[in-house]
Amino acid sequence: MLKFVIPKEKYSLCLVNAGKKDVQSVYLKYYGHLIEGSTYHDFMPTYLQTEVLFGESYAILEEFNKWNPNTTFYYEVLYVTEEAIKLKKFNRKNLDNVIPIESHPLFQSAIWEIDETSCEYINAEEIIQIVSKDIYAPKVPKNNSNYQYLLKRSELFEHFFEDLYKEMDSYYRGENRNSVAKWEFAELLQSNYGVQFEQSEGLDIILSSCVALMRKLQLSKAQMAEYFLEYII
C-alpha cells in the first residue's frame, strides 16, 4: 500500500511502499496552491514515473517540499500490482489533515503521513477491452468511450496508455521485435487451447500486443490466454 509522507527533519516529499512486494509502472502527479493574504498562487503539476518501487522502500520525490501551512496539495499515484491497477488520491490542506507518526521502520525521524482520500481498483480486463477493440491500432484509441472514462478518473491514464502502446510497438517493430516471448505465447495458445494460427503480419501485431499487455499488467501467460480467448480471438 503506497503512502505519501513528509519526514519532519528535512520536509522532503516521499512515496513509501511499506509492503513486502514490489509495485510496477508507478505514475505520479501532484499539484497545489498557496494563499498569502489576498494572493492566490498555483503550483504547476509535477509528473513523475518509475518502472518499479521495491517493497519496504521509498522514493524521495522532492527534497524541499512546500509544506507551508498556507498551502494545499493534491497527490495522485497510479501503479500496477499482481491483483489490479490501483489509483490512489491524497490531499494535504495546510497541515490540518496529516497523520503524525513518531516512529517508522523506514525513517530515522518522525513523519507526517498525508491523508488518503480515495482508492480505486481497475481490473486488467478494462485495459485489455480498450486495446482489443481495435487490436491493430498503432496508437492509443483516444475516442474509445472506456478510455475517456478512465481519463476522467485520472489523467495519469494518458501516460499509462502512451507507454503501453510504445511497448506494444517495440515488440512489433522495435527493439523487442525478435523477442521469443511472442512465439512462446503463440505455442501456449496452440498446444494448450487449440488455437490455430496462420503466419501473417496481423498475427505478429496481435502477439506483440499480448506480450506487452502481459508485461505492463503483470499477467501470467495463462491469465493472458484467458483474456485472449474472450476478447481477442
PDB file of C-alpha atoms in Angstrom:
ATOM      1  CA  MET A   1       0.000   0.000   0.000  1.00  0.00           C
ATOM      2  CA  LEU A   2       1.615   3.236  -1.158  1.00  0.00           C
ATOM      3  CA  LYS A   3       1.633   6.359   1.009  1.00  0.00           C
ATOM      4  CA  PHE A   4       2.911   9.910   0.679  1.00  0.00           C
ATOM      5  CA  VAL A   5       4.826  11.127   3.713  1.00  0.00           C
ATOM      6  CA  ILE A   6       6.885  14.146   4.782  1.00  0.00           C
ATOM      7  CA  PRO A   7       9.781  13.458   7.232  1.00  0.00           C
ATOM      8  CA  LYS A   8       9.766  16.205   9.845  1.00  0.00           C
ATOM      9  CA  GLU A   9      13.518  16.756   9.800  1.00  0.00           C
ATOM     10  CA  LYS A  10      14.025  17.577   6.110  1.00  0.00           C
ATOM     11  CA  TYR A  11      10.446  18.169   4.948  1.00  0.00           C
ATOM     12  CA  SER A  12      11.061  16.157   1.791  1.00  0.00           C
ATOM     13  CA  LEU A  13       8.116  14.584  -0.004  1.00  0.00           C
ATOM     14  CA  CYS A  14       8.444  10.772  -0.144  1.00  0.00           C
ATOM     15  CA  LEU A  15       6.440   7.982  -1.720  1.00  0.00           C
ATOM     16  CA  VAL A  16       6.576   4.910   0.520  1.00  0.00           C
ATOM     17  CA  ASN A  17       5.970   1.279  -0.369  1.00  0.00           C
ATOM     18  CA  ALA A  18       5.627  -0.252   3.077  1.00  0.00           C
ATOM     19  CA  GLY A  19       4.569  -3.660   1.735  1.00  0.00           C
ATOM     20  CA  LYS A  20       6.945  -6.519   1.041  1.00  0.00           C
ATOM     21  CA  LYS A  21       6.022  -6.814  -2.659  1.00  0.00           C
ATOM     22  CA  ASP A  22       7.358  -4.562  -5.399  1.00  0.00           C
ATOM     23  CA  VAL A  23       4.910  -2.444  -7.360  1.00  0.00           C
ATOM     24  CA  GLN A  24       5.310  -1.772 -11.071  1.00  0.00           C
ATOM     25  CA  SER A  25       4.672   1.063 -13.543  1.00  0.00           C
ATOM     26  CA  VAL A  26       4.266   3.817 -10.958  1.00  0.00           C
ATOM     27  CA  TYR A  27       2.859   7.121 -12.259  1.00  0.00           C
ATOM     28  CA  LEU A  28       2.659  10.230 -10.077  1.00  0.00           C
ATOM     29  CA  LYS A  29       1.108  13.655 -10.221  1.00  0.00           C
ATOM     30  CA  TYR A  30       0.929  16.361  -7.590  1.00  0.00           C
ATOM     31  CA  TYR A  31      -0.105  19.995  -7.673  1.00  0.00           C
ATOM     32  CA  GLY A  32      -1.416  22.657  -5.334  1.00  0.00           C
ATOM     33  CA  HIS A  33      -1.853  26.292  -4.448  1.00  0.00           C
ATOM     34  CA  LEU A  34      -0.728  28.855  -1.904  1.00  0.00           C
ATOM     35  CA  ILE A  35      -2.820  31.581  -0.317  1.00  0.00           C
ATOM     36  CA  GLU A  36      -0.996  34.569   1.132  1.00  0.00           C
ATOM     37  CA  GLY A  37      -3.429  37.238   2.250  1.00  0.00           C
ATOM     38  CA  SER A  38      -5.495  38.039  -0.819  1.00  0.00           C
ATOM     39  CA  THR A  39      -2.959  36.478  -3.224  1.00  0.00           C
ATOM     40  CA  TYR A  40      -3.657  33.055  -4.756  1.00  0.00           C
ATOM     41  CA  HIS A  41      -0.719  31.225  -6.375  1.00  0.00           C
ATOM     42  CA  ASP A  42      -0.897  27.961  -8.333  1.00  0.00           C
ATOM     43  CA  PHE A  43       1.893  25.371  -8.293  1.00  0.00           C
ATOM     44  CA  MET A  44       2.205  23.742 -11.697  1.00  0.00           C
ATOM     45  CA  PRO A  45       1.606  19.964 -11.716  1.00  0.00           C
ATOM     46  CA  THR A  46       4.654  17.757 -11.249  1.00  0.00           C
ATOM     47  CA  TYR A  47       4.664  14.414 -13.115  1.00  0.00           C
ATOM     48  CA  LEU A  48       6.978  11.510 -12.296  1.00  0.00           C
ATOM     49  CA  GLN A  49       7.205   7.902 -13.386  1.00  0.00           C
ATOM     50  CA  THR A  50       9.264   4.880 -12.365  1.00  0.00           C
ATOM     51  CA  GLU A  51       9.227   1.302 -13.576  1.00  0.00           C
ATOM     52  CA  VAL A  52       9.379  -0.235 -10.099  1.00  0.00           C
ATOM     53  CA  LEU A  53       9.191   0.783  -6.453  1.00  0.00           C
ATOM     54  CA  PHE A  54      10.659  -2.012  -4.398  1.00  0.00           C
ATOM     55  CA  GLY A  55       8.950  -3.410  -1.349  1.00  0.00           C
ATOM     56  CA  GLU A  56       9.804  -1.857   2.025  1.00  0.00           C
ATOM     57  CA  SER A  57      11.421   1.169   0.376  1.00  0.00           C
ATOM     58  CA  TYR A  58      10.662   4.754  -0.523  1.00  0.00           C
ATOM     59  CA  ALA A  59      11.500   7.319  -3.178  1.00  0.00           C
ATOM     60  CA  ILE A  60      12.239  10.980  -2.456  1.00  0.00           C
ATOM     61  CA  LEU A  61      10.111  12.987  -4.862  1.00  0.00           C
ATOM     62  CA  GLU A  62      11.010  16.495  -3.779  1.00  0.00           C
ATOM     63  CA  GLU A  63      13.880  17.377  -1.480  1.00  0.00           C
ATOM     64  CA  PHE A  64      12.329  20.534  -0.029  1.00  0.00           C
ATOM     65  CA  ASN A  65       8.592  20.052  -0.233  1.00  0.00           C
ATOM     66  CA  LYS A  66       6.345  23.110   0.021  1.00  0.00           C
ATOM     67  CA  TRP A  67       4.786  22.286   3.378  1.00  0.00           C
ATOM     68  CA  ASN A  68       3.953  25.890   4.284  1.00  0.00           C
ATOM     69  CA  PRO A  69       0.816  25.995   6.471  1.00  0.00           C
ATOM     70  CA  ASN A  70      -0.906  28.097   3.814  1.00  0.00           C
ATOM     71  CA  THR A  71      -0.503  25.528   1.033  1.00  0.00           C
ATOM     72  CA  THR A  72      -2.943  22.912  -0.202  1.00  0.00           C
ATOM     73  CA  PHE A  73      -1.661  19.994  -2.271  1.00  0.00           C
ATOM     74  CA  TYR A  74      -3.305  17.134  -4.148  1.00  0.00           C
ATOM     75  CA  TYR A  75      -1.475  13.913  -4.950  1.00  0.00           C
ATOM     76  CA  GLU A  76      -2.301  11.036  -7.301  1.00  0.00           C
ATOM     77  CA  VAL A  77      -0.489   7.757  -7.853  1.00  0.00           C
ATOM     78  CA  LEU A  78      -1.310   5.059 -10.390  1.00  0.00           C
ATOM     79  CA  TYR A  79       0.500   1.730 -10.174  1.00  0.00           C
ATOM     80  CA  VAL A  80       0.270  -1.957 -11.058  1.00  0.00           C
ATOM     81  CA  THR A  81       0.158  -4.855  -8.607  1.00  0.00           C
ATOM     82  CA  GLU A  82      -0.443  -8.561  -9.105  1.00  0.00           C
ATOM     83  CA  GLU A  83      -4.077  -8.059  -8.105  1.00  0.00           C
ATOM     84  CA  ALA A  84      -5.078  -4.957 -10.063  1.00  0.00           C
ATOM     85  CA  ILE A  85      -4.152  -1.494 -11.218  1.00  0.00           C
ATOM     86  CA  LYS A  86      -4.615   0.912  -8.325  1.00  0.00           C
ATOM     87  CA  LEU A  87      -5.378   4.609  -8.371  1.00  0.00           C
ATOM     88  CA  LYS A  88      -4.893   6.449  -5.092  1.00  0.00           C
ATOM     89  CA  LYS A  89      -5.607  10.092  -4.350  1.00  0.00           C
ATOM     90  CA  PHE A  90      -4.370  12.105  -1.387  1.00  0.00           C
ATOM     91  CA  ASN A  91      -4.990  15.582  -0.081  1.00  0.00           C
ATOM     92  CA  ARG A  92      -2.945  17.846   2.203  1.00  0.00           C
ATOM     93  CA  LYS A  93      -4.722  21.005   3.252  1.00  0.00           C
ATOM     94  CA  ASN A  94      -2.175  23.038   5.163  1.00  0.00           C
ATOM     95  CA  LEU A  95      -1.073  20.546   7.817  1.00  0.00           C
ATOM     96  CA  ASP A  96      -4.600  20.003   9.133  1.00  0.00           C
ATOM     97  CA  ASN A  97      -5.218  16.539   7.778  1.00  0.00           C
ATOM     98  CA  VAL A  98      -1.804  14.881   8.020  1.00  0.00           C
ATOM     99  CA  ILE A  99      -1.285  11.978  10.401  1.00  0.00           C
ATOM    100  CA  PRO A 100       1.722  12.347  12.755  1.00  0.00           C
ATOM    101  CA  ILE A 101       3.731   9.133  13.146  1.00  0.00           C
ATOM    102  CA  GLU A 102       6.521   9.305  15.694  1.00  0.00           C
ATOM    103  CA  SER A 103       8.405   6.218  14.527  1.00  0.00           C
ATOM    104  CA  HIS A 104       8.560   4.303  11.261  1.00  0.00           C
ATOM    105  CA  PRO A 105      10.865   1.411  10.250  1.00  0.00           C
ATOM    106  CA  LEU A 106      11.981   3.205   7.078  1.00  0.00           C
ATOM    107  CA  PHE A 107      12.721   6.633   8.591  1.00  0.00           C
ATOM    108  CA  GLN A 108      15.024   7.809  11.345  1.00  0.00           C
ATOM    109  CA  SER A 109      12.793  10.730  12.336  1.00  0.00           C
ATOM    110  CA  ALA A 110       9.077  11.239  12.848  1.00  0.00           C
ATOM    111  CA  ILE A 111       6.927  11.731   9.739  1.00  0.00           C
ATOM    112  CA  TRP A 112       3.662  13.251   8.634  1.00  0.00           C
ATOM    113  CA  GLU A 113       1.559  10.826   6.637  1.00  0.00           C
ATOM    114  CA  ILE A 114      -0.643  12.589   4.077  1.00  0.00           C
ATOM    115  CA  ASP A 115      -4.315  11.719   4.253  1.00  0.00           C
ATOM    116  CA  GLU A 116      -5.617   9.267   1.638  1.00  0.00           C
ATOM    117  CA  THR A 117      -8.904  10.447   0.165  1.00  0.00           C
ATOM    118  CA  SER A 118      -9.739   7.612  -2.245  1.00  0.00           C
ATOM    119  CA  CYS A 119      -8.511   4.302  -3.623  1.00  0.00           C
ATOM    120  CA  GLU A 120      -9.854   2.753  -6.827  1.00  0.00           C
ATOM    121  CA  TYR A 121      -9.173  -0.646  -8.353  1.00  0.00           C
ATOM    122  CA  ILE A 122      -9.060  -1.074 -12.126  1.00  0.00           C
ATOM    123  CA  ASN A 123      -9.072  -4.633 -13.400  1.00  0.00           C
ATOM    124  CA  ALA A 124      -6.670  -5.658 -16.163  1.00  0.00           C
ATOM    125  CA  GLU A 125      -9.760  -6.638 -18.122  1.00  0.00           C
ATOM    126  CA  GLU A 126     -10.723  -2.969 -18.512  1.00  0.00           C
ATOM    127  CA  ILE A 127      -7.385  -2.183 -20.158  1.00  0.00           C
ATOM    128  CA  ILE A 128      -7.496  -5.255 -22.385  1.00  0.00           C
ATOM    129  CA  GLN A 129     -11.002  -4.422 -23.597  1.00  0.00           C
ATOM    130  CA  ILE A 130      -9.822  -0.997 -24.756  1.00  0.00           C
ATOM    131  CA  VAL A 131      -6.833  -2.449 -26.629  1.00  0.00           C
ATOM    132  CA  SER A 132      -8.775  -5.358 -28.139  1.00  0.00           C
ATOM    133  CA  LYS A 133     -11.497  -3.076 -29.536  1.00  0.00           C
ATOM    134  CA  ASP A 134      -9.027  -2.366 -32.350  1.00  0.00           C
ATOM    135  CA  ILE A 135      -6.124  -4.707 -31.810  1.00  0.00           C
ATOM    136  CA  TYR A 136      -4.352  -3.427 -34.955  1.00  0.00           C
ATOM    137  CA  ALA A 137      -4.445   0.265 -33.928  1.00  0.00           C
ATOM    138  CA  PRO A 138      -0.897   1.709 -33.788  1.00  0.00           C
ATOM    139  CA  LYS A 139      -1.853   4.500 -31.390  1.00  0.00           C
ATOM    140  CA  VAL A 140      -3.951   4.982 -28.269  1.00  0.00           C
ATOM    141  CA  PRO A 141      -7.674   4.895 -29.227  1.00  0.00           C
ATOM    142  CA  LYS A 142      -8.487   8.299 -27.770  1.00  0.00           C
ATOM    143  CA  ASN A 143     -12.096   8.233 -28.981  1.00  0.00           C
ATOM    144  CA  ASN A 144     -12.821   4.978 -27.159  1.00  0.00           C
ATOM    145  CA  SER A 145     -15.523   5.679 -24.537  1.00  0.00           C
ATOM    146  CA  ASN A 146     -13.924   3.363 -21.960  1.00  0.00           C
ATOM    147  CA  TYR A 147     -10.588   5.121 -22.409  1.00  0.00           C
ATOM    148  CA  GLN A 148     -12.269   8.504 -21.965  1.00  0.00           C
ATOM    149  CA  TYR A 149     -13.916   7.231 -18.787  1.00  0.00           C
ATOM    150  CA  LEU A 150     -10.528   6.284 -17.345  1.00  0.00           C
ATOM    151  CA  LEU A 151      -9.160   9.723 -18.192  1.00  0.00           C
ATOM    152  CA  LYS A 152     -11.970  11.288 -16.193  1.00  0.00           C
ATOM    153  CA  ARG A 153     -10.810   9.266 -13.196  1.00  0.00           C
ATOM    154  CA  SER A 154      -7.220  10.442 -13.656  1.00  0.00           C
ATOM    155  CA  GLU A 155      -5.199  11.923 -16.494  1.00  0.00           C
ATOM    156  CA  LEU A 156      -2.368   9.617 -15.392  1.00  0.00           C
ATOM    157  CA  PHE A 157      -4.059   7.007 -17.586  1.00  0.00           C
ATOM    158  CA  GLU A 158      -2.974   9.052 -20.594  1.00  0.00           C
ATOM    159  CA  HIS A 159       0.671   8.477 -19.656  1.00  0.00           C
ATOM    160  CA  PHE A 160      -0.046   4.828 -18.814  1.00  0.00           C
ATOM    161  CA  PHE A 161      -1.580   4.112 -22.238  1.00  0.00           C
ATOM    162  CA  GLU A 162       1.085   6.043 -24.150  1.00  0.00           C
ATOM    163  CA  ASP A 163       3.744   3.842 -22.551  1.00  0.00           C
ATOM    164  CA  LEU A 164       1.681   0.701 -23.156  1.00  0.00           C
ATOM    165  CA  TYR A 165       1.363   1.413 -26.882  1.00  0.00           C
ATOM    166  CA  LYS A 166       5.073   2.237 -27.118  1.00  0.00           C
ATOM    167  CA  GLU A 167       5.812  -1.156 -25.588  1.00  0.00           C
ATOM    168  CA  MET A 168       3.400  -2.873 -27.970  1.00  0.00           C
ATOM    169  CA  ASP A 169       5.187  -1.221 -30.891  1.00  0.00           C
ATOM    170  CA  SER A 170       8.591  -2.209 -29.512  1.00  0.00           C
ATOM    171  CA  TYR A 171       7.567  -5.872 -29.719  1.00  0.00           C
ATOM    172  CA  TYR A 172       6.139  -5.423 -33.205  1.00  0.00           C
ATOM    173  CA  ARG A 173       8.844  -3.403 -34.978  1.00  0.00           C
ATOM    174  CA  GLY A 174      11.152  -2.001 -32.307  1.00  0.00           C
ATOM    175  CA  GLU A 175      13.974  -3.289 -30.146  1.00  0.00           C
ATOM    176  CA  ASN A 176      11.942  -6.276 -28.884  1.00  0.00           C
ATOM    177  CA  ARG A 177      10.683  -7.368 -32.314  1.00  0.00           C
ATOM    178  CA  ASN A 178      12.730 -10.581 -32.169  1.00  0.00           C
ATOM    179  CA  SER A 179      11.609 -11.496 -28.662  1.00  0.00           C
ATOM    180  CA  VAL A 180      10.965 -15.204 -28.246  1.00  0.00           C
ATOM    181  CA  ALA A 181       8.209 -14.350 -25.747  1.00  0.00           C
ATOM    182  CA  LYS A 182       5.803 -13.750 -28.655  1.00  0.00           C
ATOM    183  CA  TRP A 183       6.271 -17.204 -30.098  1.00  0.00           C
ATOM    184  CA  GLU A 184       6.289 -18.872 -26.693  1.00  0.00           C
ATOM    185  CA  PHE A 185       2.866 -17.330 -26.080  1.00  0.00           C
ATOM    186  CA  ALA A 186       1.665 -18.483 -29.519  1.00  0.00           C
ATOM    187  CA  GLU A 187       2.888 -22.017 -28.752  1.00  0.00           C
ATOM    188  CA  LEU A 188       0.973 -21.988 -25.451  1.00  0.00           C
ATOM    189  CA  LEU A 189      -2.226 -20.948 -27.230  1.00  0.00           C
ATOM    190  CA  GLN A 190      -1.798 -23.661 -29.842  1.00  0.00           C
ATOM    191  CA  SER A 191      -0.794 -26.524 -27.570  1.00  0.00           C
ATOM    192  CA  ASN A 192      -2.995 -25.818 -24.504  1.00  0.00           C
ATOM    193  CA  TYR A 193      -6.000 -24.044 -26.017  1.00  0.00           C
ATOM    194  CA  GLY A 194      -6.215 -25.440 -29.547  1.00  0.00           C
ATOM    195  CA  VAL A 195      -5.841 -22.046 -31.235  1.00  0.00           C
ATOM    196  CA  GLN A 196      -4.758 -22.292 -34.883  1.00  0.00           C
ATOM    197  CA  PHE A 197      -2.609 -19.547 -36.427  1.00  0.00           C
ATOM    198  CA  GLU A 198      -1.514 -18.632 -39.926  1.00  0.00           C
ATOM    199  CA  GLN A 199       1.731 -16.716 -40.220  1.00  0.00           C
ATOM    200  CA  SER A 200       0.940 -13.109 -41.102  1.00  0.00           C
ATOM    201  CA  GLU A 201       1.769  -9.538 -40.217  1.00  0.00           C
ATOM    202  CA  GLY A 202      -1.538  -9.367 -38.364  1.00  0.00           C
ATOM    203  CA  LEU A 203      -0.508 -12.279 -36.146  1.00  0.00           C
ATOM    204  CA  ASP A 204       2.738 -10.502 -35.265  1.00  0.00           C
ATOM    205  CA  ILE A 205       0.781  -7.387 -34.248  1.00  0.00           C
ATOM    206  CA  ILE A 206      -1.581  -9.439 -32.067  1.00  0.00           C
ATOM    207  CA  LEU A 207       1.207 -11.368 -30.338  1.00  0.00           C
ATOM    208  CA  SER A 208       3.210  -8.167 -29.786  1.00  0.00           C
ATOM    209  CA  SER A 209       0.180  -6.578 -28.139  1.00  0.00           C
ATOM    210  CA  CYS A 210      -0.397  -9.604 -25.925  1.00  0.00           C
ATOM    211  CA  VAL A 211       3.191  -9.777 -24.689  1.00  0.00           C
ATOM    212  CA  ALA A 212       3.259  -6.029 -23.980  1.00  0.00           C
ATOM    213  CA  LEU A 213      -0.015  -6.328 -22.050  1.00  0.00           C
ATOM    214  CA  MET A 214       1.413  -9.200 -20.014  1.00  0.00           C
ATOM    215  CA  ARG A 215       4.468  -7.133 -19.127  1.00  0.00           C
ATOM    216  CA  LYS A 216       2.602  -3.919 -18.371  1.00  0.00           C
ATOM    217  CA  LEU A 217      -0.238  -5.502 -16.382  1.00  0.00           C
ATOM    218  CA  GLN A 218       1.868  -8.132 -14.592  1.00  0.00           C
ATOM    219  CA  LEU A 219      -0.133 -11.029 -16.057  1.00  0.00           C
ATOM    220  CA  SER A 220       0.904 -14.648 -16.370  1.00  0.00           C
ATOM    221  CA  LYS A 221       0.746 -16.409 -19.749  1.00  0.00           C
ATOM    222  CA  ALA A 222      -2.273 -18.388 -18.542  1.00  0.00           C
ATOM    223  CA  GLN A 223      -4.123 -15.222 -17.496  1.00  0.00           C
ATOM    224  CA  MET A 224      -3.356 -13.540 -20.818  1.00  0.00           C
ATOM    225  CA  ALA A 225      -4.503 -16.657 -22.680  1.00  0.00           C
ATOM    226  CA  GLU A 226      -7.911 -16.457 -21.000  1.00  0.00           C
ATOM    227  CA  TYR A 227      -8.253 -12.789 -21.939  1.00  0.00           C
ATOM    228  CA  PHE A 228      -7.126 -13.648 -25.482  1.00  0.00           C
ATOM    229  CA  LEU A 229      -9.869 -16.235 -25.864  1.00  0.00           C
ATOM    230  CA  GLU A 230     -12.522 -13.868 -24.520  1.00  0.00           C
ATOM    231  CA  TYR A 231     -11.606 -10.586 -26.193  1.00  0.00           C
ATOM    232  CA  ILE A 232      -9.081 -11.032 -28.987  1.00  0.00           C
ATOM    233  CA  ILE A 233      -9.615 -14.284 -30.892  1.00  0.00           C
TER     234      ILE A 233
END
